[in-house]
């Protein structure tokens, strides 16, 4: 166990959205590294396994609560990963989306400025139009849905803030929560094909899918190196969901004949999706030493996690 003196000398890092997929991976990696005092926060009770961290229940849409919590904890670094991310729900419930993604970010930035914390904001490829990709950090944003609009407003507020800041933009994050509570493209394809179901998968959208562990590692590198500015933190494989589905089927030895090509126009969803995004990650590789897993390697990691979760 670390002594009180050792703990006091470590920088304190505060995570929003700690009960979510990214939050779980951040807390787990930070605790394992042991280089920071970790304070996890989320709405309601702690749903994280294990120990080695403190937990603060926090409603980030409540300005008073945000101010009092952060003033008393005084973290050196804040990783703001909490957001309303269901793109269709954001389109249908714009007030709730604005509250979660814009107002909450404003309250956190204000608190970060008061305590001079390094503010790391997790953003998305959905701030872009989807007309071209993969994109570097200098690409011009032009969101095509409300979720993207709110994340872009968040970015703009971060860039204008009077504290040290960084933005970690990411793409199509996938992974397994400790309680198997979330699905993702790999799990969906695997379970559908195992059940003998035919699936329609789009082949006209392009992404650089990102393993949740890799996104967490990228955010931690930003914190460790006290890096500032915008960083693309994503996978390096530029793929269509159709290609992702085929790679998943090949990995698990499932019937690829059940995977049918579709294009985006065959799906009616409340929110429009950008067709082509994906990121060029050279800056993060060179400045942070960020190295994501290939999509195929990531499937292998998920396969092991599925087995562990079931034992």
XYZ file of C-alpha atoms in Angstrom, residues 29-275:
247
model
C -5.628 1.364 -16.333
C -4.890 4.270 -13.988
C -5.224 2.101 -10.877
C -2.994 -0.556 -12.438
C -0.307 2.019 -13.311
C -0.428 3.523 -9.834
C 1.003 6.884 -10.916
C -2.010 9.029 -9.982
C -4.539 9.418 -7.190
C -7.720 8.403 -9.017
C -11.107 9.938 -8.319
C -13.887 8.338 -10.370
C -17.236 10.086 -10.691
C -20.598 9.242 -12.154
C -24.292 9.858 -11.651
C -25.566 7.791 -8.756
C -23.803 4.854 -7.142
C -20.432 3.466 -8.142
C -20.814 0.543 -10.553
C -17.087 -0.053 -10.962
C -15.450 -3.279 -9.822
C -12.318 -3.422 -7.667
C -10.658 -0.710 -5.594
C -7.664 1.583 -5.570
C -9.719 4.697 -6.328
C -12.096 7.129 -4.640
C -15.629 7.610 -5.981
C -17.678 10.818 -6.059
C -21.349 10.724 -7.033
C -21.871 13.737 -9.289
C -24.604 15.075 -11.558
C -22.527 17.071 -14.052
C -25.634 18.948 -15.257
C -25.931 20.555 -11.800
C -23.638 23.595 -11.745
C -23.601 23.962 -7.947
C -22.748 20.283 -7.472
C -19.937 20.462 -10.056
C -18.436 23.555 -8.433
C -18.576 22.239 -4.852
C -17.290 18.743 -5.766
C -14.316 19.953 -7.788
C -13.470 22.744 -5.347
C -13.251 20.232 -2.509
C -11.393 17.498 -4.482
C -9.067 19.911 -6.358
C -7.843 17.498 -9.052
C -4.757 18.383 -11.102
C -6.275 16.758 -14.197
C -9.869 16.226 -15.324
C -10.713 13.720 -18.057
C -14.228 14.590 -19.185
C -15.556 11.480 -20.899
C -19.197 11.705 -19.788
C -21.672 12.620 -22.520
C -25.016 11.734 -24.037
C -23.712 9.694 -26.977
C -26.740 7.845 -28.393
C -26.905 9.762 -31.668
C -30.606 9.104 -32.347
C -31.628 9.911 -28.753
C -29.685 13.188 -29.057
C -31.655 14.054 -32.202
C -34.988 13.243 -30.536
C -34.229 14.772 -27.098
C -32.235 17.869 -27.988
C -32.780 19.638 -24.670
C -31.380 16.704 -22.671
C -28.504 16.367 -25.150
C -27.630 20.073 -24.840
C -27.763 19.859 -21.060
C -25.459 16.813 -20.931
C -23.012 17.777 -23.667
C -22.894 21.575 -23.569
C -24.078 22.884 -20.192
C -22.246 20.182 -18.205
C -19.028 20.838 -20.146
C -19.345 24.577 -19.449
C -19.737 23.921 -15.692
C -16.733 21.585 -15.661
C -14.556 24.046 -17.601
C -15.481 26.850 -15.183
C -14.550 24.629 -12.208
C -11.319 23.532 -13.946
C -10.350 27.182 -14.503
C -10.927 27.986 -10.822
C -8.617 25.166 -9.641
C -6.214 25.420 -12.644
C -6.721 21.780 -13.670
C -5.545 20.312 -16.987
C -8.868 19.735 -18.786
C -8.972 16.791 -21.218
C -12.168 16.640 -23.287
C -13.197 13.504 -25.168
C -14.725 14.382 -28.549
C -15.878 12.613 -31.695
C -15.541 12.217 -35.469
C -19.234 13.172 -35.637
C -18.231 16.858 -35.598
C -17.381 16.321 -39.302
C -19.609 16.229 -42.387
C -18.470 12.827 -43.646
C -17.631 14.057 -47.116
C -14.018 12.974 -46.840
C -11.759 10.877 -44.636
C -9.578 9.872 -42.989
C -9.041 13.287 -41.389
C -6.224 14.948 -39.481
C -6.518 17.384 -36.553
C -6.780 20.404 -38.872
C -9.893 19.239 -40.749
C -12.777 21.758 -40.720
C -15.791 20.622 -38.627
C -19.290 20.630 -40.144
C -21.598 18.316 -38.151
C -24.609 16.682 -39.822
C -26.485 15.760 -36.620
C -27.351 17.320 -33.269
C -24.962 15.128 -31.273
C -22.083 16.346 -33.445
C -23.247 19.953 -33.025
C -23.191 19.720 -29.228
C -19.742 18.090 -29.172
C -18.407 20.816 -31.475
C -19.783 23.515 -29.146
C -18.033 21.661 -26.308
C -14.745 21.697 -28.225
C -15.058 25.410 -28.952
C -15.636 26.166 -25.252
C -12.610 24.051 -24.301
C -10.399 25.866 -26.826
C -11.446 29.241 -25.390
C -10.955 28.169 -21.778
C -8.474 29.870 -19.437
C -6.918 26.639 -18.255
C -4.554 24.095 -19.774
C -6.584 21.928 -22.180
C -6.471 19.029 -24.605
C -9.090 17.411 -26.843
C -9.010 13.681 -27.588
C -11.151 13.027 -30.680
C -12.153 9.433 -31.286
C -14.151 7.202 -33.640
C -16.606 4.298 -33.178
C -15.464 3.119 -29.747
C -16.077 -0.554 -29.045
C -15.306 -2.792 -26.114
C -16.782 -4.852 -23.325
C -18.024 -3.389 -20.055
C -17.175 -5.463 -16.978
C -20.834 -6.511 -16.602
C -21.318 -7.240 -20.355
C -24.020 -4.543 -20.328
C -23.151 -3.076 -23.714
C -23.203 -4.400 -27.203
C -20.925 -3.343 -30.066
C -20.404 -4.292 -33.694
C -18.188 -7.280 -32.851
C -20.613 -8.735 -30.273
C -23.631 -8.024 -32.500
C -22.099 -9.760 -35.533
C -20.873 -12.698 -33.428
C -24.213 -13.305 -31.662
C -26.281 -12.809 -34.868
C -24.194 -15.231 -36.948
C -24.051 -17.788 -34.121
C -27.859 -17.682 -34.084
C -27.913 -18.186 -37.884
C -29.424 -14.744 -38.498
C -28.871 -12.896 -41.759
C -27.594 -9.363 -41.103
C -27.583 -6.211 -43.229
C -24.353 -4.231 -42.823
C -23.528 -0.948 -44.526
C -20.564 -0.759 -46.883
C -20.715 2.967 -47.689
C -19.625 4.310 -44.298
C -15.932 4.462 -43.396
C -14.458 4.638 -39.885
C -11.285 3.903 -37.903
C -12.860 1.759 -35.122
C -11.302 2.265 -31.700
C -10.883 -0.272 -28.916
C -12.021 1.326 -25.633
C -8.735 0.284 -23.974
C -6.797 2.179 -26.668
C -8.869 5.342 -26.204
C -8.257 5.153 -22.438
C -4.514 4.658 -23.019
C -4.439 7.691 -25.351
C -6.201 9.912 -22.790
C -3.759 8.758 -20.087
C -0.781 9.550 -22.352
C -2.143 13.095 -22.752
C -2.401 13.376 -18.942
C 1.066 11.913 -18.304
C 2.769 14.108 -20.885
C 0.702 17.160 -19.883
C 0.031 17.527 -23.602
C -2.065 20.382 -24.948
C -4.063 20.825 -28.143
C -6.134 18.467 -30.302
C -5.214 14.788 -30.747
C -6.862 12.123 -32.892
C -7.042 9.016 -30.697
C -8.508 6.158 -32.727
C -7.729 2.841 -34.341
C -5.536 2.904 -37.445
C -7.557 0.537 -39.697
C -9.807 2.433 -42.146
C -12.811 0.119 -42.588
C -16.484 -0.057 -43.524
C -18.869 -1.757 -41.067
C -19.253 -4.475 -43.753
C -15.491 -5.108 -43.625
C -15.587 -5.108 -39.810
C -18.379 -7.699 -39.875
C -16.457 -9.933 -42.282
C -13.270 -9.715 -40.184
C -15.312 -10.636 -37.090
C -16.889 -13.636 -38.868
C -13.460 -14.811 -40.077
C -11.962 -14.506 -36.584
C -14.697 -16.597 -34.939
C -15.040 -19.015 -37.886
C -18.659 -18.032 -38.577
C -20.699 -18.046 -41.792
C -19.851 -14.916 -43.810
C -22.637 -15.787 -46.246
C -25.134 -14.428 -43.708
C -23.594 -10.935 -43.992
C -25.413 -8.904 -46.649
C -24.157 -5.616 -48.081
C -26.418 -2.612 -47.568
C -26.061 1.118 -48.043
C -26.991 3.848 -45.604
C -30.085 4.877 -47.566
C -31.775 1.555 -46.657
C -31.792 2.493 -42.958
C -34.104 5.152 -41.606
C -32.686 6.657 -38.430
C -33.645 9.923 -36.696
C -30.075 11.257 -36.964
C -28.037 11.463 -40.135
C -24.596 9.787 -39.980
C -21.479 11.169 -41.642
C -20.531 8.714 -44.397
